[in-house]
mmCIF file of C-alpha atoms in Angstrom:
data_model
loop_
_atom_site.group_PDB
_atom_site.id
_atom_site.type_symbol
_atom_site.label_atom_id
_atom_site.label_comp_id
_atom_site.label_asym_id
_atom_site.label_seq_id
_atom_site.Cartn_x
_atom_site.Cartn_y
_atom_site.Cartn_z
ATOM 1 C CA MET A 17 110.673 89.839 134.785
ATOM 2 C CA THR A 18 110.045 87.879 131.595
ATOM 3 C CA ARG A 19 108.814 84.343 131.607
ATOM 4 C CA PRO A 20 111.186 81.736 130.170
ATOM 5 C CA MET A 21 110.593 80.632 126.598
ATOM 6 C CA PRO A 22 109.661 76.999 126.054
ATOM 7 C CA VAL A 23 112.664 74.896 125.182
ATOM 8 C CA ARG A 24 112.829 72.376 122.388
ATOM 9 C CA ASN A 25 111.781 69.015 123.750
ATOM 10 C CA ARG A 26 109.289 66.224 123.168
ATOM 11 C CA LYS A 27 106.684 67.778 125.455
ATOM 12 C CA HIS A 28 106.735 71.218 123.824
ATOM 13 C CA THR A 29 103.303 72.831 123.594
ATOM 14 C CA PRO A 30 103.083 75.327 120.735
ATOM 15 C CA PHE A 31 102.415 78.890 121.843
ATOM 16 C CA LEU A 32 99.142 79.282 119.950
ATOM 17 C CA GLU A 33 97.825 75.940 121.186
ATOM 18 C CA THR A 34 97.857 77.350 124.710
ATOM 19 C CA ARG A 35 95.545 80.145 123.554
ATOM 20 C CA ASN A 36 92.987 77.978 121.718
ATOM 21 C CA VAL A 37 93.270 79.764 118.387
ATOM 22 C CA VAL A 38 93.641 78.367 114.911
ATOM 23 C CA PRO A 39 96.585 80.226 113.414
ATOM 24 C CA ILE A 40 96.150 79.861 109.674
ATOM 25 C CA GLU A 41 93.260 78.549 107.650
ATOM 26 C CA ALA A 42 92.927 77.654 103.972
ATOM 27 C CA LEU A 43 96.630 77.135 103.370
ATOM 28 C CA ALA A 44 98.364 74.228 101.730
ATOM 29 C CA THR A 45 101.961 73.529 100.870
ATOM 30 C CA LEU A 46 102.817 71.736 97.679
ATOM 31 C CA ARG A 47 106.206 70.276 96.917
ATOM 32 C CA GLY A 48 107.257 69.639 93.379
ATOM 33 C CA LYS A 49 110.613 69.119 91.729
ATOM 34 C CA GLY A 50 112.416 70.245 94.886
ATOM 35 C CA LYS A 51 110.842 73.698 94.828
ATOM 36 C CA ARG A 52 108.385 74.821 97.449
ATOM 37 C CA GLN A 53 105.258 76.584 96.302
ATOM 38 C CA THR A 54 102.833 78.000 98.814
ATOM 39 C CA CYS A 55 99.241 78.089 97.669
ATOM 40 C CA ILE A 56 97.083 80.595 99.436
ATOM 41 C CA SER A 57 93.342 80.673 99.103
ATOM 42 C CA MET A 58 92.219 83.869 97.433
ATOM 43 C CA ILE A 59 88.762 83.510 98.920
ATOM 44 C CA CYS A 60 88.093 86.482 101.171
ATOM 45 C CA SER A 61 87.854 85.462 104.813
ATOM 46 C CA TYR A 62 86.189 88.768 105.738
ATOM 47 C CA CYS A 63 83.079 88.673 103.580
ATOM 48 C CA SER A 64 82.740 85.042 102.473
ATOM 49 C CA VAL A 65 80.536 82.382 103.940
ATOM 50 C CA PRO A 66 80.923 78.674 103.120
ATOM 51 C CA GLU A 67 77.787 78.687 100.979
ATOM 52 C CA LEU A 68 78.916 81.756 99.017
ATOM 53 C CA PRO A 69 82.699 82.137 98.770
ATOM 54 C CA TYR A 70 83.805 85.536 97.536
ATOM 55 C CA LYS A 71 86.960 85.270 95.446
ATOM 56 C CA ALA A 72 89.484 88.025 95.039
ATOM 57 C CA THR A 73 90.415 89.299 91.596
ATOM 58 C CA LEU A 74 93.828 90.123 90.208
ATOM 59 C CA VAL A 75 94.211 93.872 89.660
ATOM 60 C CA THR A 76 97.061 96.284 88.999
ATOM 61 C CA GLY A 77 98.539 98.771 91.428
ATOM 62 C CA GLY A 78 96.492 101.504 89.780
ATOM 63 C CA THR A 79 93.373 100.014 91.369
ATOM 64 C CA VAL A 80 94.775 99.650 94.888
ATOM 65 C CA TYR A 81 97.178 102.614 94.922
ATOM 66 C CA PRO A 82 96.020 105.024 92.184
ATOM 67 C CA HIS A 83 98.135 107.849 93.681
ATOM 68 C CA ARG A 84 101.396 105.804 93.641
ATOM 69 C CA ASP A 85 103.058 105.817 90.223
ATOM 70 C CA ASP A 86 105.772 103.456 91.503
ATOM 71 C CA LEU A 87 103.173 100.737 92.163
ATOM 72 C CA LEU A 88 101.089 101.026 89.002
ATOM 73 C CA HIS A 89 102.882 98.139 87.269
ATOM 74 C CA LEU A 90 102.543 95.701 90.188
ATOM 75 C CA ASN A 91 99.763 93.161 90.661
ATOM 76 C CA PHE A 92 97.518 92.765 93.709
ATOM 77 C CA TRP A 93 94.778 90.360 94.709
ATOM 78 C CA LEU A 94 91.742 92.442 95.750
ATOM 79 C CA CYS A 95 88.384 91.586 97.275
ATOM 80 C CA ASN A 96 86.042 93.936 95.449
ATOM 81 C CA SER A 97 83.435 93.549 98.177
ATOM 82 C CA CYS A 98 85.388 94.675 101.276
ATOM 83 C CA GLY A 99 88.659 96.017 99.860
ATOM 84 C CA ALA A 100 90.997 93.513 101.524
ATOM 85 C CA TYR A 101 94.093 92.908 99.402
ATOM 86 C CA THR A 102 97.578 91.465 99.219
ATOM 87 C CA GLY A 103 100.480 92.105 96.914
ATOM 88 C CA THR A 104 102.107 89.582 94.595
ATOM 89 C CA HIS A 105 105.688 88.506 94.074
ATOM 90 C CA GLN A 106 107.093 90.376 91.079
ATOM 91 C CA ALA A 107 107.644 88.443 87.891
ATOM 92 C CA GLY A 108 111.300 88.147 87.026
ATOM 93 C CA ALA A 109 112.542 89.750 90.256
ATOM 94 C CA PRO A 110 115.827 88.299 91.557
ATOM 95 C CA GLY A 111 115.128 85.186 93.607
ATOM 96 C CA GLN A 112 111.444 85.129 92.626
ATOM 97 C CA ARG A 113 109.609 82.602 90.502
ATOM 98 C CA GLY A 114 106.326 83.010 88.774
ATOM 99 C CA ASP A 115 104.452 85.328 86.536
ATOM 100 C CA GLY A 116 103.612 88.136 88.950
ATOM 101 C CA THR A 117 100.378 86.559 90.195
ATOM 102 C CA VAL A 118 101.709 84.578 93.190
ATOM 103 C CA PRO A 119 100.309 86.248 96.340
ATOM 104 C CA LYS A 120 102.692 87.377 99.075
ATOM 105 C CA GLY A 121 100.204 86.450 101.778
ATOM 106 C CA ARG A 122 96.582 86.275 102.784
ATOM 107 C CA LEU A 123 94.030 88.942 101.934
ATOM 108 C CA ALA A 124 94.249 91.579 104.646
ATOM 109 C CA ASP A 125 92.225 94.590 105.676
ATOM 110 C CA LYS A 126 93.891 97.796 106.898
ATOM 111 C CA PRO A 127 94.175 96.788 110.597
ATOM 112 C CA LEU A 128 95.711 93.398 109.706
ATOM 113 C CA ARG A 129 98.163 95.005 107.269
ATOM 114 C CA ALA A 130 99.267 97.381 110.047
ATOM 115 C CA LEU A 131 99.642 94.493 112.502
ATOM 116 C CA LYS A 132 101.653 92.460 109.965
ATOM 117 C CA MET A 133 103.994 95.436 109.467
ATOM 118 C CA LYS A 134 104.473 95.693 113.240
ATOM 119 C CA ALA A 135 105.127 91.948 113.505
ATOM 120 C CA HIS A 136 107.645 92.170 110.644
ATOM 121 C CA THR A 137 109.466 95.076 112.303
ATOM 122 C CA VAL A 138 109.831 93.225 115.609
ATOM 123 C CA PHE A 139 110.690 89.917 113.920
ATOM 124 C CA ASP A 140 113.208 91.441 111.497
ATOM 125 C CA ASP A 141 115.048 93.096 114.388
ATOM 126 C CA LEU A 142 115.538 89.635 115.923
ATOM 127 C CA TRP A 143 117.571 88.300 113.018
ATOM 128 C CA LYS A 144 119.063 91.522 111.633
ATOM 129 C CA LYS A 145 120.529 92.729 114.935
ATOM 130 C CA ASN A 146 121.862 89.430 116.294
ATOM 131 C CA LYS A 147 124.836 87.560 114.884
ATOM 132 C CA GLY A 148 124.257 83.850 114.597
ATOM 133 C CA ILE A 149 120.558 84.234 113.745
ATOM 134 C CA ASP A 150 119.626 84.403 110.071
ATOM 135 C CA ARG A 151 116.173 84.954 108.591
ATOM 136 C CA ALA A 152 115.553 81.262 107.829
ATOM 137 C CA GLY A 153 116.669 80.256 111.315
ATOM 138 C CA ALA A 154 114.457 82.888 112.924
ATOM 139 C CA TYR A 155 111.476 81.550 110.964
ATOM 140 C CA ARG A 156 112.335 77.951 112.022
ATOM 141 C CA TRP A 157 112.355 79.083 115.665
ATOM 142 C CA LEU A 158 109.098 81.013 115.219
ATOM 143 C CA ALA A 159 107.396 78.058 113.497
ATOM 144 C CA HIS A 160 108.382 75.816 116.410
ATOM 145 C CA GLN A 161 107.082 78.297 118.979
ATOM 146 C CA LEU A 162 103.776 78.772 117.133
ATOM 147 C CA GLY A 163 103.342 75.071 116.361
ATOM 148 C CA LEU A 164 103.312 75.666 112.592
ATOM 149 C CA ASP A 165 104.968 73.783 109.775
ATOM 150 C CA LYS A 166 108.096 75.761 108.896
ATOM 151 C CA ASP A 167 106.994 75.945 105.250
ATOM 152 C CA CYS A 168 103.762 77.734 106.228
ATOM 153 C CA CYS A 169 105.348 80.080 108.741
ATOM 154 C CA HIS A 170 105.554 83.516 107.195
ATOM 155 C CA ILE A 171 104.130 86.752 108.556
ATOM 156 C CA GLY A 172 102.377 87.445 105.243
ATOM 157 C CA LEU A 173 100.187 84.394 105.905
ATOM 158 C CA PHE A 174 99.298 85.258 109.502
ATOM 159 C CA ASP A 175 95.955 86.360 110.913
ATOM 160 C CA TYR A 176 95.466 88.790 113.834
ATOM 161 C CA ALA A 177 96.062 86.221 116.588
ATOM 162 C CA THR A 178 99.203 84.839 114.965
ATOM 163 C CA CYS A 179 100.655 88.328 114.396
ATOM 164 C CA GLU A 180 99.995 89.254 118.022
ATOM 165 C CA ALA A 181 101.520 85.973 119.215
ATOM 166 C CA THR A 182 104.578 86.617 117.023
ATOM 167 C CA ILE A 183 105.075 90.081 118.503
ATOM 168 C CA GLU A 184 104.754 88.724 122.048
ATOM 169 C CA LEU A 185 107.053 85.755 121.443
ATOM 170 C CA VAL A 186 109.793 87.811 119.819
ATOM 171 C CA ARG A 187 109.656 90.485 122.514
ATOM 172 C CA LEU A 188 109.949 87.860 125.263
ATOM 173 C CA ALA A 189 112.714 85.889 123.586
ATOM 174 C CA THR A 190 116.368 86.563 124.162
ATOM 175 C CA PRO A 191 118.817 86.072 121.304
ATOM 176 C CA GLN A 192 120.473 83.350 123.365
ATOM 177 C CA GLN A 193 117.189 81.401 123.628
ATOM 178 C CA VAL A 194 116.742 81.538 119.862
ATOM 179 C CA LYS A 195 120.360 80.488 119.257
ATOM 180 C CA SER A 196 119.986 77.627 121.752
ATOM 181 C CA PHE A 197 117.058 76.328 119.721
ATOM 182 C CA LEU A 198 118.859 76.762 116.396
ATOM 183 C CA TYR A 199 122.064 75.081 117.502
ATOM 184 C CA ALA A 200 120.584 72.322 119.677
ATOM 185 C CA LYS A 201 121.573 68.843 118.663
ATOM 186 C CA PRO A 202 118.620 66.879 117.308
ATOM 187 C CA ARG A 203 117.211 64.282 119.659
ATOM 188 C CA HIS A 204 116.802 60.756 118.393
ATOM 189 C CA ASP A 205 114.396 59.398 121.005
#
Protein backbone atom coordinates (compact mmCIF):
# COMPACT_ATOMS: atom_id res chain seq x y z
CA MET A 1 0.00 0.00 0.00
CA THR A 2 1.42 3.39 -0.96
CA ARG A 3 1.12 6.40 1.24
CA PRO A 4 -0.93 9.29 -0.14
CA MET A 5 0.96 12.16 -1.72
CA PRO A 6 0.68 15.54 -0.04
CA VAL A 7 -1.98 17.69 -1.63
CA ARG A 8 -1.58 21.31 -2.59
CA ASN A 9 -2.65 23.44 0.33
CA ARG A 10 -1.39 26.19 2.62
CA LYS A 11 0.04 23.73 5.14
CA HIS A 12 2.05 21.71 2.62
CA THR A 13 5.43 20.59 3.94
CA PRO A 14 7.95 20.03 1.15
CA PHE A 15 9.17 16.45 0.87
CA LEU A 16 12.84 17.25 1.47
CA GLU A 17 12.05 19.44 4.47
CA THR A 18 10.74 16.36 6.24
CA ARG A 19 14.13 14.70 5.77
CA ASN A 20 16.30 17.59 7.00
CA VAL A 21 18.41 17.87 3.86
CA VAL A 22 19.39 20.91 1.87
CA PRO A 23 18.51 20.05 -1.72
CA ILE A 24 20.63 22.38 -3.81
CA GLU A 25 23.46 24.67 -2.85
CA ALA A 26 25.27 27.41 -4.75
CA LEU A 27 22.49 28.06 -7.24
CA ALA A 28 20.94 31.33 -8.24
CA THR A 29 18.31 32.26 -10.77
CA LEU A 30 18.63 35.46 -12.72
CA ARG A 31 15.84 36.99 -14.74
CA GLY A 32 16.59 39.40 -17.51
CA LYS A 33 14.62 40.62 -20.49
CA GLY A 34 12.00 37.91 -19.94
CA LYS A 35 14.49 35.08 -20.40
CA ARG A 36 15.48 32.81 -17.57
CA GLN A 37 19.14 32.04 -17.12
CA THR A 38 20.26 29.58 -14.50
CA CYS A 39 23.69 30.23 -13.08
CA ILE A 40 25.37 27.24 -11.57
CA SER A 41 28.50 27.48 -9.50
CA MET A 42 31.37 25.72 -11.22
CA ILE A 43 33.19 25.33 -7.93
CA CYS A 44 33.63 21.64 -7.21
CA SER A 45 31.60 20.55 -4.20
CA TYR A 46 33.60 17.32 -3.88
CA CYS A 47 37.11 18.66 -3.36
CA SER A 48 36.65 22.33 -2.43
CA VAL A 49 36.68 23.85 1.00
CA PRO A 50 35.48 27.40 1.71
CA GLU A 51 39.03 28.65 2.22
CA LEU A 52 40.24 27.08 -1.04
CA PRO A 53 37.53 26.77 -3.71
CA TYR A 54 38.50 24.53 -6.60
CA LYS A 55 37.00 25.78 -9.86
CA ALA A 56 36.21 23.60 -12.81
CA THR A 57 37.69 24.34 -16.22
CA LEU A 58 36.01 24.29 -19.60
CA VAL A 59 37.33 21.41 -21.72
CA THR A 60 36.29 19.64 -24.91
CA GLY A 61 34.78 16.19 -25.21
CA GLY A 62 38.19 14.84 -26.15
CA THR A 63 39.30 15.34 -22.54
CA VAL A 64 36.27 13.71 -20.90
CA TYR A 65 35.43 11.12 -23.57
CA PRO A 66 38.59 10.60 -25.67
CA HIS A 67 37.17 7.35 -27.12
CA ARG A 68 33.91 8.98 -28.34
CA ASP A 69 34.35 10.76 -31.67
CA ASP A 70 30.74 11.97 -31.54
CA LEU A 71 31.47 13.99 -28.38
CA LEU A 72 34.81 15.51 -29.33
CA HIS A 73 33.27 18.82 -30.44
CA LEU A 74 31.18 19.31 -27.28
CA ASN A 75 32.21 21.29 -24.21
CA PHE A 76 32.28 20.06 -20.61
CA TRP A 77 33.06 21.63 -17.26
CA LEU A 78 35.65 19.42 -15.52
CA CYS A 79 37.20 19.43 -12.07
CA ASN A 80 40.80 18.51 -12.79
CA SER A 81 41.31 17.45 -9.19
CA CYS A 82 38.61 14.77 -8.77
CA GLY A 83 37.24 14.30 -12.30
CA ALA A 84 33.67 15.43 -11.62
CA TYR A 85 32.11 16.99 -14.72
CA THR A 86 28.96 18.19 -16.42
CA GLY A 87 28.09 18.79 -20.03
CA THR A 88 27.10 22.11 -21.57
CA HIS A 89 24.18 23.18 -23.71
CA GLN A 90 25.27 23.17 -27.35
CA ALA A 91 25.77 26.50 -29.05
CA GLY A 92 23.24 27.09 -31.78
CA ALA A 93 21.19 23.97 -31.03
CA PRO A 94 17.44 24.38 -31.61
CA GLY A 95 15.84 25.92 -28.54
CA GLN A 96 19.20 26.62 -26.88
CA ARG A 97 20.82 29.95 -26.15
CA GLY A 98 24.42 30.64 -25.44
CA ASP A 99 27.85 29.95 -26.72
CA GLY A 100 28.28 26.32 -25.71
CA THR A 101 29.62 27.08 -22.23
CA VAL A 102 26.35 27.10 -20.24
CA PRO A 103 26.43 24.04 -17.94
CA LYS A 104 23.57 21.54 -18.03
CA GLY A 105 23.82 20.95 -14.30
CA ARG A 106 26.08 20.67 -11.31
CA LEU A 107 29.46 18.97 -11.37
CA ALA A 108 28.85 15.28 -10.75
CA ASP A 109 30.98 12.25 -10.03
CA LYS A 110 30.19 8.84 -11.54
CA PRO A 111 27.72 7.69 -8.82
CA LEU A 112 25.77 10.98 -9.00
CA ARG A 113 25.66 10.85 -12.81
CA ALA A 114 24.22 7.32 -12.59
CA LEU A 115 21.65 8.42 -10.01
CA LYS A 116 20.65 11.44 -12.13
CA MET A 117 20.12 9.12 -15.13
CA LYS A 118 17.92 6.86 -12.99
CA ALA A 119 15.94 9.85 -11.70
CA HIS A 120 15.50 11.12 -15.28
CA THR A 121 14.26 7.72 -16.47
CA VAL A 122 11.64 7.49 -13.73
CA PHE A 123 10.65 11.16 -14.05
CA ASP A 124 10.45 11.09 -17.86
CA ASP A 125 8.12 8.09 -17.73
CA LEU A 126 5.73 10.16 -15.60
CA TRP A 127 5.14 12.78 -18.28
CA LYS A 128 5.82 10.76 -21.44
CA LYS A 129 3.42 7.92 -20.62
CA ASN A 130 0.51 9.93 -19.20
CA LYS A 131 -1.77 12.16 -21.23
CA GLY A 132 -2.49 15.46 -19.56
CA ILE A 133 0.98 15.72 -17.99
CA ASP A 134 3.64 17.58 -19.95
CA ARG A 135 7.30 18.03 -19.03
CA ALA A 136 6.86 21.57 -17.66
CA GLY A 137 3.85 20.50 -15.60
CA ALA A 138 5.70 17.49 -14.21
CA TYR A 139 8.56 19.77 -13.14
CA ARG A 140 6.07 22.20 -11.50
CA TRP A 141 4.60 19.29 -9.53
CA LEU A 142 8.07 18.01 -8.59
CA ALA A 143 9.23 21.48 -7.49
CA HIS A 144 6.17 21.77 -5.24
CA GLN A 145 6.76 18.34 -3.71
CA LEU A 146 10.46 19.04 -3.09
CA GLY A 147 9.88 22.59 -1.84
CA LEU A 148 12.04 24.12 -4.60
CA ASP A 149 11.50 27.16 -6.76
CA LYS A 150 10.21 25.87 -10.09
CA ASP A 151 12.99 27.71 -11.93
CA CYS A 152 15.66 25.78 -9.99
CA CYS A 153 13.97 22.40 -10.24
CA HIS A 154 15.82 20.33 -12.79
CA ILE A 155 17.39 16.92 -12.31
CA GLY A 156 20.70 18.18 -13.72
CA LEU A 157 21.00 20.46 -10.68
CA PHE A 158 20.17 17.83 -8.07
CA ASP A 159 22.46 16.25 -5.49
CA TYR A 160 22.22 12.65 -4.21
CA ALA A 161 19.43 13.31 -1.69
CA THR A 162 17.31 15.24 -4.17
CA CYS A 163 17.70 12.57 -6.87
CA GLU A 164 16.70 9.86 -4.40
CA ALA A 165 13.73 11.93 -3.21
CA THR A 166 12.68 12.47 -6.84
CA ILE A 167 12.77 8.74 -7.56
CA GLU A 168 10.73 7.98 -4.43
CA LEU A 169 8.18 10.73 -5.06
CA VAL A 170 7.59 9.79 -8.68
CA ARG A 171 7.28 6.09 -7.87
CA LEU A 172 4.72 6.81 -5.14
CA ALA A 173 2.70 9.28 -7.19
CA THR A 174 -0.21 8.29 -9.34
CA PRO A 175 -0.85 10.16 -12.58
CA GLN A 176 -4.17 11.29 -11.12
CA GLN A 177 -2.42 12.90 -8.12
CA VAL A 178 -0.10 14.82 -10.43
CA LYS A 179 -3.00 15.91 -12.65
CA SER A 180 -5.00 16.99 -9.59
CA PHE A 181 -2.13 19.28 -8.61
CA LEU A 182 -1.69 20.64 -12.13
CA TYR A 183 -5.37 21.36 -12.70
CA ALA A 184 -6.30 22.56 -9.20
CA LYS A 185 -7.79 26.00 -9.09
CA PRO A 186 -5.48 28.48 -7.37
CA ARG A 187 -6.50 29.45 -3.87
CA HIS A 188 -6.79 33.12 -3.04
CA ASP A 189 -6.72 32.93 0.76
